[in-house]
GROMACS .gro file of C-alpha atoms in nm:
model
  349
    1UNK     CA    1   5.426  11.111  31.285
    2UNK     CA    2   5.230  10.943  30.997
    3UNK     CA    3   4.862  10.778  31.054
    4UNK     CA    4   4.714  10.538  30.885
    5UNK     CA    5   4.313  10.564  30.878
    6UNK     CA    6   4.152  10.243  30.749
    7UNK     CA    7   4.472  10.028  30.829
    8UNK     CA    8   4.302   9.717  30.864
    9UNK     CA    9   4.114   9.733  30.491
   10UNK     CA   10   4.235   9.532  30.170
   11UNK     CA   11   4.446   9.828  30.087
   12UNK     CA   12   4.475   9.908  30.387
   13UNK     CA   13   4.702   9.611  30.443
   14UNK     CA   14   4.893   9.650  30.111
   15UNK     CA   15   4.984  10.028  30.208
   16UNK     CA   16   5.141   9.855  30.541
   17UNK     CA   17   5.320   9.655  30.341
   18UNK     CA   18   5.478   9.969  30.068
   19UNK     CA   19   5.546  10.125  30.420
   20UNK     CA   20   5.720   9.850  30.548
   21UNK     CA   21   5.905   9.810  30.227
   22UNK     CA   22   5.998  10.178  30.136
   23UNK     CA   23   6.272  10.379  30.329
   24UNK     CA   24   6.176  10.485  30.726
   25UNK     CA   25   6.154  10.823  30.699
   26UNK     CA   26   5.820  10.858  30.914
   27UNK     CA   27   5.912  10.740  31.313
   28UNK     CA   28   5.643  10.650  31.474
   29UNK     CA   29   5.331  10.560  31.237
   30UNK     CA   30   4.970  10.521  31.383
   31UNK     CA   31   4.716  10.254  31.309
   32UNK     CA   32   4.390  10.381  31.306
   33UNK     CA   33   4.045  10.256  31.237
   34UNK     CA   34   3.671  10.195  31.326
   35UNK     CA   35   3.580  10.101  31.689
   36UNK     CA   36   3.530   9.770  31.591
   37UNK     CA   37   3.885   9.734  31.469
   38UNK     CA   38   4.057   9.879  31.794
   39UNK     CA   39   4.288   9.719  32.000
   40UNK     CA   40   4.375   9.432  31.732
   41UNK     CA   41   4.780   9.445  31.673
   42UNK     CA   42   4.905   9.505  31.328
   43UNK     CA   43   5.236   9.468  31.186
   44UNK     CA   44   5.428   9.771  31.009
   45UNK     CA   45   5.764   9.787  30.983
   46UNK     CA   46   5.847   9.493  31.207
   47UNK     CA   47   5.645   9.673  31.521
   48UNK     CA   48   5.370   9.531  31.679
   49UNK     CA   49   5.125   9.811  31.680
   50UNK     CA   50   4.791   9.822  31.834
   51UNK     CA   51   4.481  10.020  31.671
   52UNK     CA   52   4.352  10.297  31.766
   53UNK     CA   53   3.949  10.368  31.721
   54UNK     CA   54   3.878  10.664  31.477
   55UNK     CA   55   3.816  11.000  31.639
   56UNK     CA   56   3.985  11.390  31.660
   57UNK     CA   57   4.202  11.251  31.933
   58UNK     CA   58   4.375  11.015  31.752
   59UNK     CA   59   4.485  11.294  31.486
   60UNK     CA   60   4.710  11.455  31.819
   61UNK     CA   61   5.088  11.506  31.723
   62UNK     CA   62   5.048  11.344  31.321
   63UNK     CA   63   5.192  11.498  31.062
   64UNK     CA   64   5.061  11.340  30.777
   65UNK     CA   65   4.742  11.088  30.793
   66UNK     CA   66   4.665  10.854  30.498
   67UNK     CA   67   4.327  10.762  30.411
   68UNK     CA   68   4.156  10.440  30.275
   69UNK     CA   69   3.830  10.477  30.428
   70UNK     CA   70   3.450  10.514  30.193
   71UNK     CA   71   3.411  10.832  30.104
   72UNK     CA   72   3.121  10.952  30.364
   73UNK     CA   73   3.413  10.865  30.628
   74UNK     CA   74   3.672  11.083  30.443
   75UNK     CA   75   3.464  11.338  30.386
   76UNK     CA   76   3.342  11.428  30.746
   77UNK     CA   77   3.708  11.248  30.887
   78UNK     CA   78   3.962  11.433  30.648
   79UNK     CA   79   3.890  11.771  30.732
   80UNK     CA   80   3.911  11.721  31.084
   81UNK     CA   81   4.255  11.546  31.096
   82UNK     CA   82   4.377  11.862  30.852
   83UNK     CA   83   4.218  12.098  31.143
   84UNK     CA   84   4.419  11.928  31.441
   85UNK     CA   85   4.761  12.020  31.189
   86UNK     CA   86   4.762  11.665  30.915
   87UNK     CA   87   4.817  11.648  30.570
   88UNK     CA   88   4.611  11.460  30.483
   89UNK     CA   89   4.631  11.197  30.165
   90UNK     CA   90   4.322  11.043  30.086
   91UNK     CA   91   4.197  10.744  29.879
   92UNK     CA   92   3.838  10.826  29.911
   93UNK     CA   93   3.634  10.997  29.577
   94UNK     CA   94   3.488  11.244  29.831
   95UNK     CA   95   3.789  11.519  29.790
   96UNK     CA   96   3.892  11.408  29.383
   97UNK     CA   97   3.731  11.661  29.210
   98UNK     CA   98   3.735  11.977  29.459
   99UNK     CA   99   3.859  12.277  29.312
  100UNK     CA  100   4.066  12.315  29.634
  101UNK     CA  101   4.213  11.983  29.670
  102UNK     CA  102   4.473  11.878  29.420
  103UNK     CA  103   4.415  11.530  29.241
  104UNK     CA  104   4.795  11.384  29.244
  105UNK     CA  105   5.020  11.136  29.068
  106UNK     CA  106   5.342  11.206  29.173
  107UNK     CA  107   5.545  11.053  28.816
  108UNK     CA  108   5.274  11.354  28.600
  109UNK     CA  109   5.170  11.619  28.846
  110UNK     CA  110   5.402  11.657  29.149
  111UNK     CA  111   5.354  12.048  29.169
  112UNK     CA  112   5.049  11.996  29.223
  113UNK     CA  113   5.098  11.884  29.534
  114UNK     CA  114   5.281  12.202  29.677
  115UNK     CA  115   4.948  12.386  29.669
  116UNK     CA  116   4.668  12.295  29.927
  117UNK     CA  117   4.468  12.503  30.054
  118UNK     CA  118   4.248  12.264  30.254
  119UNK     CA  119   4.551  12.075  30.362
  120UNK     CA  120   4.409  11.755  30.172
  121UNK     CA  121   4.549  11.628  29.840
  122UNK     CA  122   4.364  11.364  29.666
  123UNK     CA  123   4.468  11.027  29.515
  124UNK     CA  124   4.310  10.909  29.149
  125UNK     CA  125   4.028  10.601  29.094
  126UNK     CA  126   4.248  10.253  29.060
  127UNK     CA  127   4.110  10.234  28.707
  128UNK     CA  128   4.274  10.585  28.579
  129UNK     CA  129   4.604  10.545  28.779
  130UNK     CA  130   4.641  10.176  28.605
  131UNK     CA  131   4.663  10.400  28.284
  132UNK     CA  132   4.782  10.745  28.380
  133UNK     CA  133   5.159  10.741  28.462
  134UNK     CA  134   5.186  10.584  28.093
  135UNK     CA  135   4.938  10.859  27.914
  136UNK     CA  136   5.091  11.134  28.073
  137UNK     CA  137   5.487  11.043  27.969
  138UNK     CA  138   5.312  11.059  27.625
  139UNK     CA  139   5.111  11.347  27.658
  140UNK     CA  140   5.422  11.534  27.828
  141UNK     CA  141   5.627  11.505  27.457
  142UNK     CA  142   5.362  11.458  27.224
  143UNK     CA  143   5.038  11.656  27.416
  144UNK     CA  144   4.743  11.461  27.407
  145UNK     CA  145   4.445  11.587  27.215
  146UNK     CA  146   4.212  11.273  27.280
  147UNK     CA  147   4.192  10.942  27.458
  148UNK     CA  148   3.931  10.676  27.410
  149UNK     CA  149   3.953  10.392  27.673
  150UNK     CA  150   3.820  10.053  27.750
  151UNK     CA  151   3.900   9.863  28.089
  152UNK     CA  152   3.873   9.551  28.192
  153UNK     CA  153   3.877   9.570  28.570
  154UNK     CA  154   3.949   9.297  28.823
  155UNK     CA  155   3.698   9.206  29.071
  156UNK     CA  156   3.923   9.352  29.380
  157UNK     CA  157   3.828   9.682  29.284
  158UNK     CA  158   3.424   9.577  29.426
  159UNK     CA  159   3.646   9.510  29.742
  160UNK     CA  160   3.630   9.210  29.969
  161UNK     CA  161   3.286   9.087  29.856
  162UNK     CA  162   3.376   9.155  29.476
  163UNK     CA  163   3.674   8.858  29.527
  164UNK     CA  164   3.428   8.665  29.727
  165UNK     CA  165   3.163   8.652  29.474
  166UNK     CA  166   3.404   8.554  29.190
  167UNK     CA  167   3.579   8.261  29.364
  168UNK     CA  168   3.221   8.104  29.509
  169UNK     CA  169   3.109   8.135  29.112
  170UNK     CA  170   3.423   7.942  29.002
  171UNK     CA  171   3.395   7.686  29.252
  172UNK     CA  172   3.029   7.637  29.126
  173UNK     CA  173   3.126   7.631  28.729
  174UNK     CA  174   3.434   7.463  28.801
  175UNK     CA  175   3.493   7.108  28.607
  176UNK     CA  176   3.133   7.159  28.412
  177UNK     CA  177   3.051   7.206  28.037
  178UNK     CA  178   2.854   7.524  28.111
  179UNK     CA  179   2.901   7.838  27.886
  180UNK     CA  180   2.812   7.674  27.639
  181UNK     CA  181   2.394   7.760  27.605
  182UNK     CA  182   2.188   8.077  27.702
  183UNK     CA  183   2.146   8.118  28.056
  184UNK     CA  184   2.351   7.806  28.131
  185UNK     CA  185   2.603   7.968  28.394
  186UNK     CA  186   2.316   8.208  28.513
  187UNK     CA  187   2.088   7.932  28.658
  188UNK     CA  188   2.409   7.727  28.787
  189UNK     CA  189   2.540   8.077  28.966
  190UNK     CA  190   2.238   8.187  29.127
  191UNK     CA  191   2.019   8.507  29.141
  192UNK     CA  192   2.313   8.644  29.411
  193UNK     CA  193   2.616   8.782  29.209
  194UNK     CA  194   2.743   9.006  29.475
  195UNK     CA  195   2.830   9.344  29.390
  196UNK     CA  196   2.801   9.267  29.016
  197UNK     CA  197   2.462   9.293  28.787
  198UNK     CA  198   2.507   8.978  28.635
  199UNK     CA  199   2.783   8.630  28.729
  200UNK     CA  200   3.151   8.717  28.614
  201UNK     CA  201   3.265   8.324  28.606
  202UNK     CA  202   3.293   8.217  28.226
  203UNK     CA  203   3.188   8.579  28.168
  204UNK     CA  204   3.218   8.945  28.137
  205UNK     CA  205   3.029   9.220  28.230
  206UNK     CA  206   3.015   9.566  28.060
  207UNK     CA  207   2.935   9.780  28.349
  208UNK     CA  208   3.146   9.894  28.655
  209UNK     CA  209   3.036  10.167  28.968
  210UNK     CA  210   2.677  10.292  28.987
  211UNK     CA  211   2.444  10.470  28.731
  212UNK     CA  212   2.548  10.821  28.646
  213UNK     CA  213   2.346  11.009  28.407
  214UNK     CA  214   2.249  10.893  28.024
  215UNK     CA  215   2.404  10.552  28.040
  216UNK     CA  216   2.714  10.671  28.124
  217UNK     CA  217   2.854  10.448  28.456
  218UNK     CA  218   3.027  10.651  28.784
  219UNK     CA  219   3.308  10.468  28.706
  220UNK     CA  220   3.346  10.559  28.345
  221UNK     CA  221   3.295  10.943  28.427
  222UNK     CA  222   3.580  10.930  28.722
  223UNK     CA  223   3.807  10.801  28.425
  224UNK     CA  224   3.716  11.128  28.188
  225UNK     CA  225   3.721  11.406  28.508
  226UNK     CA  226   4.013  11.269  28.678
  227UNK     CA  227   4.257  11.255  28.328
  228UNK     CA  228   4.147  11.584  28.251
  229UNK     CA  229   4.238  11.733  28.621
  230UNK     CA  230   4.576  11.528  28.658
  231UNK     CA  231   4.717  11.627  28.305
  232UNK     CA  232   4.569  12.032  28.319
  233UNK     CA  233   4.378  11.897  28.015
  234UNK     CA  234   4.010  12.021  28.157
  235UNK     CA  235   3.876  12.065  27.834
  236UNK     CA  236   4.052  11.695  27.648
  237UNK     CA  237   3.835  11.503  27.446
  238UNK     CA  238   3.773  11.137  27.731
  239UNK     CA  239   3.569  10.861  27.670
  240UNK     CA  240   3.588  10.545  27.887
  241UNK     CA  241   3.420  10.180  27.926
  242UNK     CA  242   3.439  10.016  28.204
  243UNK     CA  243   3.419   9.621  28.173
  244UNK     CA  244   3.431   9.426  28.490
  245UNK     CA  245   3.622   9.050  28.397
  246UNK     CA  246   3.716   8.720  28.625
  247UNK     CA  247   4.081   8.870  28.766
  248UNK     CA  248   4.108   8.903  29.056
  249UNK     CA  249   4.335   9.184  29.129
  250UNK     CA  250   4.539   9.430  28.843
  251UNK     CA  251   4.316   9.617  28.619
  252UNK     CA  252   4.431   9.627  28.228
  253UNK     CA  253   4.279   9.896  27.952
  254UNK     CA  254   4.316   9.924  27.633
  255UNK     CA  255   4.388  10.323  27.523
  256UNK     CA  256   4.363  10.485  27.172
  257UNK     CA  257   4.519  10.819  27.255
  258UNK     CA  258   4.510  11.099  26.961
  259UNK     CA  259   4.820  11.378  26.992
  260UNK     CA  260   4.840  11.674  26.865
  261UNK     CA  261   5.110  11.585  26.603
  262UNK     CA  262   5.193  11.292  26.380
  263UNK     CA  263   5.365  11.030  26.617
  264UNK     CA  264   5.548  10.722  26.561
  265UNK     CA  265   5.590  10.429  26.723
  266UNK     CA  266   5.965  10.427  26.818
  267UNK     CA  267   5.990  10.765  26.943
  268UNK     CA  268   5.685  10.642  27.196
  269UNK     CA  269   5.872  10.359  27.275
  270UNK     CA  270   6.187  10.507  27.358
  271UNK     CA  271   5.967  10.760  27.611
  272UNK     CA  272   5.771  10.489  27.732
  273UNK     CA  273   6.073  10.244  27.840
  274UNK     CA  274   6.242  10.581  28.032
  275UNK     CA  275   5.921  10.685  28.186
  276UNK     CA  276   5.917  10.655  28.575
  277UNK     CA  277   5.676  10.403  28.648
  278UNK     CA  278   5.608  10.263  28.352
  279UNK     CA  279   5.782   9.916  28.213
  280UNK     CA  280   5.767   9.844  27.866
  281UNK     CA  281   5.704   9.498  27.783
  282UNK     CA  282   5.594   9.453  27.410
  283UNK     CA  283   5.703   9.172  27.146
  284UNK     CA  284   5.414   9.036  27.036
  285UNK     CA  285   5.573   8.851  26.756
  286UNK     CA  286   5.724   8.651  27.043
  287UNK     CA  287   5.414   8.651  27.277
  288UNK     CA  288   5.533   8.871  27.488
  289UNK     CA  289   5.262   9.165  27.625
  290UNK     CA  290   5.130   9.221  28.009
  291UNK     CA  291   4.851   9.009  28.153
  292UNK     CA  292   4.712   9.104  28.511
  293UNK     CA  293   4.812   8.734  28.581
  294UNK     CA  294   5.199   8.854  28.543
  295UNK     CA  295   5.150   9.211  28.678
  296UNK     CA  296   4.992   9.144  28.997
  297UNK     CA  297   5.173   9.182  29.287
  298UNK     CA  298   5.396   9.484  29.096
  299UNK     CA  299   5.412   9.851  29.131
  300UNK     CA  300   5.467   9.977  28.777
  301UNK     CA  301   5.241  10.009  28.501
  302UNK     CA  302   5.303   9.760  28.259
  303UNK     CA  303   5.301   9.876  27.884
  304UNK     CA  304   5.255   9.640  27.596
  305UNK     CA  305   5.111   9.630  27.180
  306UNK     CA  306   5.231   9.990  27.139
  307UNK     CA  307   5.079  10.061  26.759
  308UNK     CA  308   4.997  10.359  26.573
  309UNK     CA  309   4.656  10.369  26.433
  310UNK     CA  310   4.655  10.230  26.063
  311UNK     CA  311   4.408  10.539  26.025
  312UNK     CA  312   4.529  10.812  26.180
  313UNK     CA  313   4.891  10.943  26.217
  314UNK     CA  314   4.850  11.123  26.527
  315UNK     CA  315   4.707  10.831  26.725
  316UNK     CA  316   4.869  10.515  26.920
  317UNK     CA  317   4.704  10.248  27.070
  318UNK     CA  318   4.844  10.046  27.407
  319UNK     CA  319   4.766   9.792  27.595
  320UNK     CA  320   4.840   9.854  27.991
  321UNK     CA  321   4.820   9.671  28.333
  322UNK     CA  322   4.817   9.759  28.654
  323UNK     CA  323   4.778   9.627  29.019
  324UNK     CA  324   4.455   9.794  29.128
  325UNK     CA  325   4.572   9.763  29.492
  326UNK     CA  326   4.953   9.873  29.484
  327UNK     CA  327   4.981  10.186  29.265
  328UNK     CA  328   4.585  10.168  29.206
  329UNK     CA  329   4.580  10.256  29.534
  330UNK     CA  330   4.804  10.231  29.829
  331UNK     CA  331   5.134  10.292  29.672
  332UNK     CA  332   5.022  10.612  29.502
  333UNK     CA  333   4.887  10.738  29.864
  334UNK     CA  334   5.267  10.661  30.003
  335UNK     CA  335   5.441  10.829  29.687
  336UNK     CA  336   5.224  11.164  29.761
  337UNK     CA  337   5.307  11.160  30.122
  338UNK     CA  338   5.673  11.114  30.039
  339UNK     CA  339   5.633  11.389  29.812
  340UNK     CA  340   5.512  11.626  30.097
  341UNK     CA  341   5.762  11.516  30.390
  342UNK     CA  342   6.027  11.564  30.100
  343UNK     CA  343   5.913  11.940  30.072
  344UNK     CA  344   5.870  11.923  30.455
  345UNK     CA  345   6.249  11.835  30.468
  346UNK     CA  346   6.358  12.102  30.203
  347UNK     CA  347   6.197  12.380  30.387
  348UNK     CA  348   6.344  12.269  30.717
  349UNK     CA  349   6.706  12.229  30.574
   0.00000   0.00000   0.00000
């Protein structure tokens, strides 16, 4: 039996959708949530289901239980579904960078999964899977040496108040001449910008999570520990900003990624357009790149203005997009579970 904790979230209701979507190989799947939430009736697969309220009961007889839940629920939830016999796949930063959980994308790492001691695998930040399943086809011919990133993440990521906030600020700039003097959009938004530190309408904002240590932004520092543990790179060379911008959902970055050889642009093309995962969509002579507006709603991640560096031989730069809410999130939680209930299968064969 699979369970689904946090079913009735934003990605939540995207992973019921990949679920409903992808083959049945599960039976009977589980809604579960907070007290609030139980007893409303959720679609999955075409079944009415009701919701069940959160607690160790409602782990009895699954199998495997994916998470989308904040991180102070995961982390006192999780280990008690993995105690009554789950699996447990979880969305949450609370497990990511445990020694004893493995951090998994199943296109680069899908050993990785085979090992868990705790009985919890982890799934990545939406802002390094949106990049990941790209650098990693790379790094797995050419091995990556270094990788200097800059994102430009949609507004989804902030959740359900993040997409609120932008769409009341574009009703109020709508149809005005504003952005065009210090201050004007400011005054017009309001001293509220929801979760962000300054209005995103007709703007952009260089700052995404909470304050880490010496400038440097949670969000920025997930990017550099979470490459490192996916691609066995612990000691590689990261650097990330982390720009939040007015899209809604499907987070693009920008990647200069050093290799340990010279490198050339065809060769990285030809791995790029094989690479599980990963589409390639670059002419630029004829205007043709990703834009979130194309990629949303999509499960790869989108490649596009594949260069090598005009000073450095070793180096590419790419430009990639990817729907913070599908493999961002909910569809990478599904691919890891399929992973395990395709060993489960193996062994039982």
């Amino acid at each position: 039996m699979l369970a689904v904790v946090g079913a009735t979230g934003a990605v939540g209701t995207v992973l019921l959708g990949i679920l409903s979507q992808h083959a049945d190989i599960w039976g009977e799947i589980r809604l579960i949530a907070s007290a609030r939430s139980a007893g409303r009736k959720l679609t999955v697969r075409g079944v009415e289901t009701e919701v069940v309220a959160l607690s160790e009961d409602a782990f009895d007889g699954v199998d495997l239980a994916l998470f989308d839940v904040p991180d102070a629920v995961a982390a006192h939830w999780a280990p008690v579904a993995a105690a009554r016999g789950a699996v447990v796949v979880d969305n949450s930063a609370a497990f990511r960078m445990d020694p004893e959980v493995p951090l998994v994308v199943p296109e680069v790492n899908p050993h990785a999964a085979r090992n868990r001691p705790r009985s919890i695998l982890a799934s990545p930040n939406c802002t390094t899977l949106s990049m990941i399943v790209a650098v990693g086809a790379l790094h797995a011919e050419f091995g990556l040496s270094e990788l200097i990133v800059s994102s430009y993440q949609a507004v989804s990521g902030a959740g359900r108040a993040g997409v609120d906030a932008l769409r009341e600020q574009l009703a109020l700039v709508a149809g005005t001449e504003l952005g065009t003097s210090p201050g004007d959009v400011r005054r017009a938004v309001g001293e509220d910008h929801g979760p962000f530190p300054a209005p995103l309408a007709l703007n952009v904002v260089p700052w995404a999570g909470s304050y880490a240590r010496d400038g440097w932004s949670t969000e920025e520092l997930k990017v550099r520990e979470e490459s490192r543990k996916i691609l066995g790179l612990p000691g590689l060379r990261v650097t990330a900003t982390c720009v939040r911008v007015p899209v809604v959902t499907t987070h693009s970055l920008t990647v200069h990624a050093r290799f340990e050889d010279e490198v050339t642009v065809d060769h990285a093309r030809e791995i790029l357009a094989t690479a599980p995962g990963v589409v390639l969509f670059d002419d630029p002579a004829a205007g043709e790149f990703p834009t979130p507006a194309d990629v949303v709603g999509t499960d790869p991640t989108w490649v596009g203005r594949v260069r090598r560096s005009l000073d450095d031989p070793t180096a590419l730069e790419l430009f990639v997009c990817g729907d913070n809410l599908r493999k961002g999130a909910a569809l990478n939680t599904v691919q890891i579970a399929e992973l395990v209930a395709a060993e489960s299968r193996g062994r039982d064969s």
